[in-house]
CSV table of C-alpha atoms and ligand atoms in Angstrom, one decimal:
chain,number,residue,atom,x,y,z
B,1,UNK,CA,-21.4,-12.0,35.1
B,2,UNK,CA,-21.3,-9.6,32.0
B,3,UNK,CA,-19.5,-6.3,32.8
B,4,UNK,CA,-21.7,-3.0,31.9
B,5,UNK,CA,-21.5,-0.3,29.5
B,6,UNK,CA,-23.8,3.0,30.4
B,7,UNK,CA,-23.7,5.6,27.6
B,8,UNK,CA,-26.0,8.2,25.9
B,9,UNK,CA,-26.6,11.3,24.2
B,10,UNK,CA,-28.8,14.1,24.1
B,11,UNK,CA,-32.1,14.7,22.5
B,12,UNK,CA,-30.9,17.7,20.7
B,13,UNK,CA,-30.7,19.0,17.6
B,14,UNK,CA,-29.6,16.5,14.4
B,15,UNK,CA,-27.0,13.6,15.0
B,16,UNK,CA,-24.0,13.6,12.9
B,17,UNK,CA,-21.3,11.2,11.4
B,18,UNK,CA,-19.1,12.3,14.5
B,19,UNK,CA,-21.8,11.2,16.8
B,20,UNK,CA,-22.3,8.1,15.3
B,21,UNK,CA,-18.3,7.0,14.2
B,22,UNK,CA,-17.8,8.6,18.1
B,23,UNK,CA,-20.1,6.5,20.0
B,24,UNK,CA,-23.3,5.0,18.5
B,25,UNK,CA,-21.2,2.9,16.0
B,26,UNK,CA,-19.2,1.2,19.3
B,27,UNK,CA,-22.4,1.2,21.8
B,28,UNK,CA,-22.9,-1.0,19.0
B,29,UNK,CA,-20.3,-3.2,18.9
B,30,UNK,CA,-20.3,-3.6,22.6
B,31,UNK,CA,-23.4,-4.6,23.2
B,32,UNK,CA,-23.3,-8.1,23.0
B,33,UNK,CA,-20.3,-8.4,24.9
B,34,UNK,CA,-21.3,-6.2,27.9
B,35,UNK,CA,-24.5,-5.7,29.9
B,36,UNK,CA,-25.3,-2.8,28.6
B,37,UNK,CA,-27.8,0.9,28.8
B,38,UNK,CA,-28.4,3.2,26.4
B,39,UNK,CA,-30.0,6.6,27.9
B,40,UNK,CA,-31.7,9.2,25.9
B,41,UNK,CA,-30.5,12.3,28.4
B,42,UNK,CA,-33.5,14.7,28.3
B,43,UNK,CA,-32.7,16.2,31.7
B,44,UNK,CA,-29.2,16.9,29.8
B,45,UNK,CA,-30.9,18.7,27.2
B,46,UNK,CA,-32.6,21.5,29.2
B,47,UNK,CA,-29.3,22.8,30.2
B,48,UNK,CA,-29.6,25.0,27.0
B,49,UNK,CA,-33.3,26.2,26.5
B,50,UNK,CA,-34.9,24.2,24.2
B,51,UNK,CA,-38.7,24.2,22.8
B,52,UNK,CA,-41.1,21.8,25.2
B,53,UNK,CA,-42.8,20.1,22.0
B,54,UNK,CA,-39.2,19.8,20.2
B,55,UNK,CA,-37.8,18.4,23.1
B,56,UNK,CA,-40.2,15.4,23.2
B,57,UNK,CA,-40.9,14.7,19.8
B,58,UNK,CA,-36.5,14.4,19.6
B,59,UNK,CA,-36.4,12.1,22.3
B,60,UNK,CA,-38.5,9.6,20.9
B,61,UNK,CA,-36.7,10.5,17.5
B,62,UNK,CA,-33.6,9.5,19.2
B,63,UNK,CA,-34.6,6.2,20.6
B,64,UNK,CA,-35.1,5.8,16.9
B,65,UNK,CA,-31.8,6.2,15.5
B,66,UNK,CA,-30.0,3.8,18.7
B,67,UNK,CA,-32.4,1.4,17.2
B,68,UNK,CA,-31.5,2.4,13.7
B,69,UNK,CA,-27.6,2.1,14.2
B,70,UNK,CA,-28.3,-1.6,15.5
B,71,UNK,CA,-28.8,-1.2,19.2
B,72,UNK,CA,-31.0,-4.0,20.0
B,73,UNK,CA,-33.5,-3.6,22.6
B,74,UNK,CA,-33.7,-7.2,23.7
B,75,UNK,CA,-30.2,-7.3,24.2
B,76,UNK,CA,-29.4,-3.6,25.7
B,77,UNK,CA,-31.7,-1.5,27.8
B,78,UNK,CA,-32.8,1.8,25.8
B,79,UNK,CA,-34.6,4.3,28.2
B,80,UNK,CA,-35.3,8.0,28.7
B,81,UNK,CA,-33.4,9.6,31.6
B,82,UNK,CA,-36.2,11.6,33.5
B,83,UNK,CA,-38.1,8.2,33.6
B,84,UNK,CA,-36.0,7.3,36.2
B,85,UNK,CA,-35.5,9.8,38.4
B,86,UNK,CA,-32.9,8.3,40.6
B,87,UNK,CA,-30.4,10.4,38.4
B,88,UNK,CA,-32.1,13.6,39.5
B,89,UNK,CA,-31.6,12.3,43.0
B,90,UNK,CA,-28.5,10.7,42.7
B,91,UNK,CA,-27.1,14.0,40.9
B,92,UNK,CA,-27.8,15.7,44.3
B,93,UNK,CA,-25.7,13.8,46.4
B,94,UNK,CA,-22.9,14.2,44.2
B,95,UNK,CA,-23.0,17.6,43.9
B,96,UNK,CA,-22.9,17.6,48.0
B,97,UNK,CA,-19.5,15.8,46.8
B,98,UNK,CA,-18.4,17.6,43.7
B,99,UNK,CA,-16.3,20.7,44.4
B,100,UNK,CA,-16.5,24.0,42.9
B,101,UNK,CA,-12.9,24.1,41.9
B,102,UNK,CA,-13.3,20.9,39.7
B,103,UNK,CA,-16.3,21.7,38.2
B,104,UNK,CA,-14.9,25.4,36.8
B,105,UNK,CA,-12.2,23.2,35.2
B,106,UNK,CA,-14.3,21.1,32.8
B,107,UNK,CA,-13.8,22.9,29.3
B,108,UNK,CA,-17.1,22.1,27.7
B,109,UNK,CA,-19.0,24.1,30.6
B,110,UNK,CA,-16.2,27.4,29.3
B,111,UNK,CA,-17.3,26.3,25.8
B,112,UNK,CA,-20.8,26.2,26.0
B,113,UNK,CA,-21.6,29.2,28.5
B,114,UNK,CA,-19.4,30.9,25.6
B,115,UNK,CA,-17.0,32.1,28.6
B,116,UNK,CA,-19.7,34.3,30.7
B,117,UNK,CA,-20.1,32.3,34.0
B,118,UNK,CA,-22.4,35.3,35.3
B,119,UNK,CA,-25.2,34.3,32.3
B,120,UNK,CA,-25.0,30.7,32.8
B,121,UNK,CA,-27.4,28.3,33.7
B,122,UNK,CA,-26.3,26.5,37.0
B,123,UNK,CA,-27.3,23.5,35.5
B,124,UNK,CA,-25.2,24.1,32.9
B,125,UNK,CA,-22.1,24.1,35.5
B,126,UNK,CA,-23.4,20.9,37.2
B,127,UNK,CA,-24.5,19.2,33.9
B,128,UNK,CA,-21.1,16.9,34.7
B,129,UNK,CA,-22.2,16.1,37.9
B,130,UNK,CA,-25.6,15.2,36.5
B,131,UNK,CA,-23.7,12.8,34.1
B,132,UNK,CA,-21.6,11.2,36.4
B,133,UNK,CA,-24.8,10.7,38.0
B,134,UNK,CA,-26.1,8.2,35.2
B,135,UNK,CA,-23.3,6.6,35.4
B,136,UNK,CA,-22.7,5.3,38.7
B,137,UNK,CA,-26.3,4.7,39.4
B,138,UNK,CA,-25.6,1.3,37.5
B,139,UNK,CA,-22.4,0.3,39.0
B,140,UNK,CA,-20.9,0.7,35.5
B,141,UNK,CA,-17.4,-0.9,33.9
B,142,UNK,CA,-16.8,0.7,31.1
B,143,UNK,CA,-18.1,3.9,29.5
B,144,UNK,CA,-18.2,4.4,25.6
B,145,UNK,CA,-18.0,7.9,24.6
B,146,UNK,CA,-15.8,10.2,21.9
B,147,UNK,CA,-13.2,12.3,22.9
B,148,UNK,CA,-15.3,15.7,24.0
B,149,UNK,CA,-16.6,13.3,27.4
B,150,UNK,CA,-13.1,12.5,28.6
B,151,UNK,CA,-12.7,15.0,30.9
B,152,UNK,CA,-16.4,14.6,31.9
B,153,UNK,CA,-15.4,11.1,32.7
B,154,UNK,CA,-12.7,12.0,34.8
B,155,UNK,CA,-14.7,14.3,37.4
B,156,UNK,CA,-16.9,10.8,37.4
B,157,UNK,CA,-14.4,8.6,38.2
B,158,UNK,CA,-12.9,11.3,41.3
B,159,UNK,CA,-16.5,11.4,42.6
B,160,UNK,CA,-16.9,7.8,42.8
B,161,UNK,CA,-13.4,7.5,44.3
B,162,UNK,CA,-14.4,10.1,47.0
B,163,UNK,CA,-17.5,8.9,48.3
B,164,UNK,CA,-16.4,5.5,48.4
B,165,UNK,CA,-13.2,6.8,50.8
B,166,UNK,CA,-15.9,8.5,52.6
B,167,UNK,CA,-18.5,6.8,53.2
B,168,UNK,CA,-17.1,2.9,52.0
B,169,UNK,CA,-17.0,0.9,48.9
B,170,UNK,CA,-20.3,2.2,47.1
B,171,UNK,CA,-19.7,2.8,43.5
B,172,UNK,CA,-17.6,0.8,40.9
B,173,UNK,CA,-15.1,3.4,39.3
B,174,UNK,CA,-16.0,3.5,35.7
B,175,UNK,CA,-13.6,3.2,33.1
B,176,UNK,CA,-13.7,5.3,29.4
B,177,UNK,CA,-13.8,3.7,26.3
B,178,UNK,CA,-12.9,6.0,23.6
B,179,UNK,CA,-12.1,4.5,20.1
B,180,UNK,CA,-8.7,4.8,18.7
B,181,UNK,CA,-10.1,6.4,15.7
B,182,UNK,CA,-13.2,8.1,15.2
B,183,UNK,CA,-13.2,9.8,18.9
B,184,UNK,CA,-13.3,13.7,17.5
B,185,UNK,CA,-14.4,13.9,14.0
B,186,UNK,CA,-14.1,17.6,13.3
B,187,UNK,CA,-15.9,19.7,11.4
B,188,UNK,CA,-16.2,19.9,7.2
B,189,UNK,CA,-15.7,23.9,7.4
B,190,UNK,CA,-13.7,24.3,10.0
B,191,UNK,CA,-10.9,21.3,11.0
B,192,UNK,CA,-9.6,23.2,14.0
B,193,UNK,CA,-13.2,22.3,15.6
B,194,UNK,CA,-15.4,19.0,16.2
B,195,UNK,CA,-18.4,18.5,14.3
B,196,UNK,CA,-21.0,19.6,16.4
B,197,UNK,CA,-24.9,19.4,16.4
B,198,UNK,CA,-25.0,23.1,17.0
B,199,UNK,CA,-22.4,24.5,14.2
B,200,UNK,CA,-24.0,27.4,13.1
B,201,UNK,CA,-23.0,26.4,9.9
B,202,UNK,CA,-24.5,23.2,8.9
B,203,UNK,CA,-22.0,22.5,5.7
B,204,UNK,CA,-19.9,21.6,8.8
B,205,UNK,CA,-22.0,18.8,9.3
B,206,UNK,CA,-23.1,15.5,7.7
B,207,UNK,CA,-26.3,14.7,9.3
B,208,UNK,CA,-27.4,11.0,9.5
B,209,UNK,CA,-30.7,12.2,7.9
B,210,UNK,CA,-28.9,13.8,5.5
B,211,UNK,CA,-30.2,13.0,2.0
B,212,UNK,CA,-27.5,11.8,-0.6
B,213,UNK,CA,-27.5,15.3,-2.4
B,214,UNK,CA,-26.8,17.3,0.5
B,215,UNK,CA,-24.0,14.5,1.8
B,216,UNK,CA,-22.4,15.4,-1.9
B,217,UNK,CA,-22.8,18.9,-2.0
B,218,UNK,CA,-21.4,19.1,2.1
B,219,UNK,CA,-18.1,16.8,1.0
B,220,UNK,CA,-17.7,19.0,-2.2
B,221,UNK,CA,-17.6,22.1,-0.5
B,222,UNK,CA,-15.4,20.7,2.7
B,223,UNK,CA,-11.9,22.6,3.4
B,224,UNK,CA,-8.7,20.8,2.6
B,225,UNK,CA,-5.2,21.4,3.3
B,226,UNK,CA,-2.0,23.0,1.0
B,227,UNK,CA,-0.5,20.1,-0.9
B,228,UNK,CA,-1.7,17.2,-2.8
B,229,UNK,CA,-1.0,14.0,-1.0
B,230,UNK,CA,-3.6,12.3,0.4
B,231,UNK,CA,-2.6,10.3,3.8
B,232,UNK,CA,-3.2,10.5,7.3
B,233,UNK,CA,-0.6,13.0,8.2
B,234,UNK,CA,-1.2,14.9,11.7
B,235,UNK,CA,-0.4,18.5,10.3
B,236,UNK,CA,-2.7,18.1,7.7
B,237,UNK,CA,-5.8,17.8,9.6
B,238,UNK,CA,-8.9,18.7,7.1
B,239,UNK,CA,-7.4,15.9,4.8
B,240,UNK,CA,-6.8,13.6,7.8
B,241,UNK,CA,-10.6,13.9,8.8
B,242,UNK,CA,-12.0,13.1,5.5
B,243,UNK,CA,-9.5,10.1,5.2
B,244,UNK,CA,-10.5,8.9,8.5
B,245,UNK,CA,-14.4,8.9,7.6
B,246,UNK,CA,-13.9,7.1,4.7
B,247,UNK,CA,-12.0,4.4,6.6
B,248,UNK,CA,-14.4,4.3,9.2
B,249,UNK,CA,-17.2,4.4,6.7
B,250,UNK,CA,-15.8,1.7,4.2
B,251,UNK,CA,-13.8,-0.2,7.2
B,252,UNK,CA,-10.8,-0.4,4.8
B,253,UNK,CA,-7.3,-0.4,7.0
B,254,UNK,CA,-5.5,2.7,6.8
B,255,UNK,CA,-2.9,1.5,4.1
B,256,UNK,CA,-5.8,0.5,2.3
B,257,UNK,CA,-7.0,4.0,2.3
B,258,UNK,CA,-4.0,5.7,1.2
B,259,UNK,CA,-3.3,3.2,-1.5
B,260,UNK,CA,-6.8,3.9,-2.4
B,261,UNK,CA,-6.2,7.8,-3.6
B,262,UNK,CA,-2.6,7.5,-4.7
B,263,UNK,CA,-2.4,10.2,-8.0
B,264,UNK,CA,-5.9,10.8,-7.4
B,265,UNK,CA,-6.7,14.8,-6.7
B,266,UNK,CA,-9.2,16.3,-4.0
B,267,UNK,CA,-12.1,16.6,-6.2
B,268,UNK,CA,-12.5,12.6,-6.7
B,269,UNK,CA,-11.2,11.8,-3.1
B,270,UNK,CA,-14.3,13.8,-1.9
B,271,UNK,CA,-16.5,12.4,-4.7
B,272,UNK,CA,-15.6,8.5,-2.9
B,273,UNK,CA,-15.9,9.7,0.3
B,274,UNK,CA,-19.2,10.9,-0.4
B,275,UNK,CA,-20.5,7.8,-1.8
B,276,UNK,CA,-18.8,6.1,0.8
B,277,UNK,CA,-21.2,7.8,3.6
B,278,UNK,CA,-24.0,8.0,1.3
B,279,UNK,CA,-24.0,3.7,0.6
B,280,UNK,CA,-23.2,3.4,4.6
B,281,UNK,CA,-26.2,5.6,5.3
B,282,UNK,CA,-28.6,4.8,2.9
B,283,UNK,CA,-29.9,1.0,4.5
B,284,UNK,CA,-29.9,3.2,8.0
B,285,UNK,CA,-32.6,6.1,6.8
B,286,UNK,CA,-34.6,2.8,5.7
B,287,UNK,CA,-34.3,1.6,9.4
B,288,UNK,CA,-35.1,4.9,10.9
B,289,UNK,CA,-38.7,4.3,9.3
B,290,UNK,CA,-39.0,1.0,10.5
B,291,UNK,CA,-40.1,2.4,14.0
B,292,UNK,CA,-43.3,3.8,14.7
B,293,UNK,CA,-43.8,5.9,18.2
B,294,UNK,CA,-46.0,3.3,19.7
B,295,UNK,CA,-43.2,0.5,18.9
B,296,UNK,CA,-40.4,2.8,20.7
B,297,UNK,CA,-42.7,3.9,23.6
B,298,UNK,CA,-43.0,0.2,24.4
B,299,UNK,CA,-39.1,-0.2,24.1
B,300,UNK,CA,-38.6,2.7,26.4
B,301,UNK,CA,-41.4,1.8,28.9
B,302,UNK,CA,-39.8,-1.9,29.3
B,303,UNK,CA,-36.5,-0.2,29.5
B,304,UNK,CA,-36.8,2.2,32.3
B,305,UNK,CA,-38.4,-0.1,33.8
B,306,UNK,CA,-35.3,-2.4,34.0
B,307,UNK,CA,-32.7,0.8,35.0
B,308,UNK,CA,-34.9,1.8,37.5
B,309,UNK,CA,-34.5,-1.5,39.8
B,310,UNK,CA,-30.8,-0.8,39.2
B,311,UNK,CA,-30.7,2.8,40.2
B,312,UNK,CA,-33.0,2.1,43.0
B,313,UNK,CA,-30.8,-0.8,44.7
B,314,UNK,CA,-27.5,1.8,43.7
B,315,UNK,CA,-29.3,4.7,45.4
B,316,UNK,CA,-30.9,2.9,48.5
B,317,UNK,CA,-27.5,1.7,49.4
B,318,UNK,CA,-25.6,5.4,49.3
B,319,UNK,CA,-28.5,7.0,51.5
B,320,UNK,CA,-28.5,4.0,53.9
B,321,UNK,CA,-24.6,4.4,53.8
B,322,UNK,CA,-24.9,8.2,54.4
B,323,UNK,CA,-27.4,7.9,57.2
B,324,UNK,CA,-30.2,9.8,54.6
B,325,UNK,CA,-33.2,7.6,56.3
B,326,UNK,CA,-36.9,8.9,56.1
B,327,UNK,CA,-39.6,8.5,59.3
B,328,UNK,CA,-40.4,4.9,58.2
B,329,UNK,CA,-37.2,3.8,58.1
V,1,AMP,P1,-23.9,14.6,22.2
V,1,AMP,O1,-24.3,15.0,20.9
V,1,AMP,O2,-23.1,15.7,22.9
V,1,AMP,O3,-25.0,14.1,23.1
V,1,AMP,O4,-22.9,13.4,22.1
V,1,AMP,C1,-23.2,12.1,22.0
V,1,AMP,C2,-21.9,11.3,21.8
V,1,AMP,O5,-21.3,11.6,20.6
V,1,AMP,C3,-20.9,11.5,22.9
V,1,AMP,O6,-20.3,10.3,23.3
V,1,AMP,C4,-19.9,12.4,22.2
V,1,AMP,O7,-18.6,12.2,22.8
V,1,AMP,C5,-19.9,11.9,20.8
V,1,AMP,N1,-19.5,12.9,19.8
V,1,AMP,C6,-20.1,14.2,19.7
V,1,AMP,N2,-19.5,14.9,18.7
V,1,AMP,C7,-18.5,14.1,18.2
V,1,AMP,C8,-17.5,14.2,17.2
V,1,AMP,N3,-17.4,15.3,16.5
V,1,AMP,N4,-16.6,13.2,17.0
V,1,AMP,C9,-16.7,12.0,17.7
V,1,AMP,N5,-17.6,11.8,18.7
V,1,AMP,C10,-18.5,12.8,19.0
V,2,LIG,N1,-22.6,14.5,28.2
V,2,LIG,C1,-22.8,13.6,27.2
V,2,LIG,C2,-22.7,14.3,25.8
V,2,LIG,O1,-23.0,15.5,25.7
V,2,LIG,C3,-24.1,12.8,27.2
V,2,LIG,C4,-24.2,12.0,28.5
V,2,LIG,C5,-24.9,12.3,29.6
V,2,LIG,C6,-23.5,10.8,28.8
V,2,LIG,N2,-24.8,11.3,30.5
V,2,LIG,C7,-23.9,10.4,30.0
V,2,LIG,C8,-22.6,10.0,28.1
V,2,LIG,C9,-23.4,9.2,30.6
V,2,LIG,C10,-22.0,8.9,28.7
V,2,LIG,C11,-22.5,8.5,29.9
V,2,LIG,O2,-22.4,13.7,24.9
């Protein structure tokens, strides 16, 4: 028997390099390997207000790009989250589980309430719980996500060590998977911070959609570091980022990289690393149009069907175990 991989991303905003070097790019790699489900997390989305009509055309836009970075659907199950709506349930029970105290710890929640807990969406405080949801429903292995979902991953891994000491083996305790390079691609403006879909500033950003002028304009005007030397040294992180996108982008070795630029100045390393992304991206905007809505509707339709026989036989057995039994049973 395979082992599974369960991963996704929200239907928000653009996708960027980070998103793709972070996760996409090893969803990839994994798929053959593992037994493996790619969610498109809608319910995820509305945790921050987002237009109805937006909301659903991006969801269907992001089916398109897993298919684009080389998710296969006849080999990994692509689906939309609120077509199975075990998660909603599931989500539930766990937060009867969760605690308060260990949800006020998770940093992204502090981020993205911008620190005022009184404003906040409660969803936005559970979102984690939601998440850790999706993941146990298919008695997953191993979880493939950048840097930002570590800690995410951890609450996941207590819950499903909890309710299994509660209430008896139930849940396989997943495990991350969080590349050695490429996990927190930071932003082009700002080093300090991860590239982010919602950076105010798009220069920040190199959007997957991104046409080749705007990738070279975005690396031109990127901050760099005092000094000249171009290597991957820790405590000079703007330089360090670009390096590791061109390695990632060109999958040279990391000597081969530094070799690469030795005597060159900023201007041309940011001129290559340009190209690089632009050469990388350029076959994947041709894929993105291979995919018509009608094509992915049919993708997702055959995939939620598939994760919902999963999440039904994962949820059946943690209300039988908790004595949760309707009048016909
Ligand atoms: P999201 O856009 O939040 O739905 O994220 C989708 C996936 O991309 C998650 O696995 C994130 O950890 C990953 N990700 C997001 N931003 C970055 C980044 N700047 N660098 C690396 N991975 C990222
Ligand atoms: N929270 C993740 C993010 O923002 C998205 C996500 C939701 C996810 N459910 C998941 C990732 C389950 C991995 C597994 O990036």
């Amino acid at each position: 028997m395979k082992k599974r991989i369960f991963s996704g991303a929200q239907p928000t905003g653009e996708l960027h390099i980070g998103n793709y070097l972070g996760a996409l790019k090893n969803w990839v790699a994994l798929q053959d390997e593992y037994e493996s489900f790619f969610c498109i997390v809608n319910l995820h989305a509305v945790t921050l207000p987002q237009k109805p009509e937006v909301l659903k055309q991006k969801s269907l836009d992001l089916a398109r790009i897993y298919l684009a970075s080389g998710i296969n659907p006849e080999k990994s199950t692509v689906f939309i989250q609120s077509d199975v709506s075990e998660h909603a349930e599931l989500a539930w029970i766990l937060s009867c589980v969760a605690r308060m105290g260990e949800l006020e710890r998770m940093t992204q929640f502090k981020d993205k309430g911008k620190g005022n807990a009184e404003r906040a969406g409660v969803g936005l405080f559970t979102y984690p719980i939601l998440m850790a949801a999706d993941i146990l429903l298919y008695q997953t292995d191993l979880v493939p996500v950048g840097q930002d979902q570590k800690q995410h991953l951890e609450l996941t891994r207590d819950l499903a060590t909890r309710f299994n000491r509660d209430f008896g083996e139930t849940f396989v305790v997943p495990e991350p998977f969080i590349p050695p390079i490429g996990a927190n691609i930071l932003s082009l403006q700002e080093p300090t911070k991860k590239m982010s879909k919602s950076d105010e500033n798009a220069n920040g950003s190199i959007f997957l959609l991104d046409d080749a002028d705007t990738i070279t304009k975005k690396f031109k005007k990127a901050v760099t570091d005092s000094g000249t030397e171009i290597t991957f040294d820790e405590s000079r992180p703007a330089i360090k980022n670009l390096l590791t996108i061109y390695q990632l982008m060109t999958g040279k070795t990391a000597e081969e990289c530094e070799a690469n630029f030795v005597g060159k100045g900023y201007g041309h390393f940011k001129t290559e690393t340009a190209e690089a992304v632009i050469e990388f991206l350029k076959p994947f905007q041709q894929r993105v149009k291979d995919y018509s809505d009608e094509d992915l509707r049919e993708i997702l339709k055959t995939g939620a069907a598939k994760a919902r026989a999963i999440a039904r036989e994962t949820l059946t057995d943690v209300y039988a175990k908790m004595g949760i039994v309707g009048a016909a049973n």
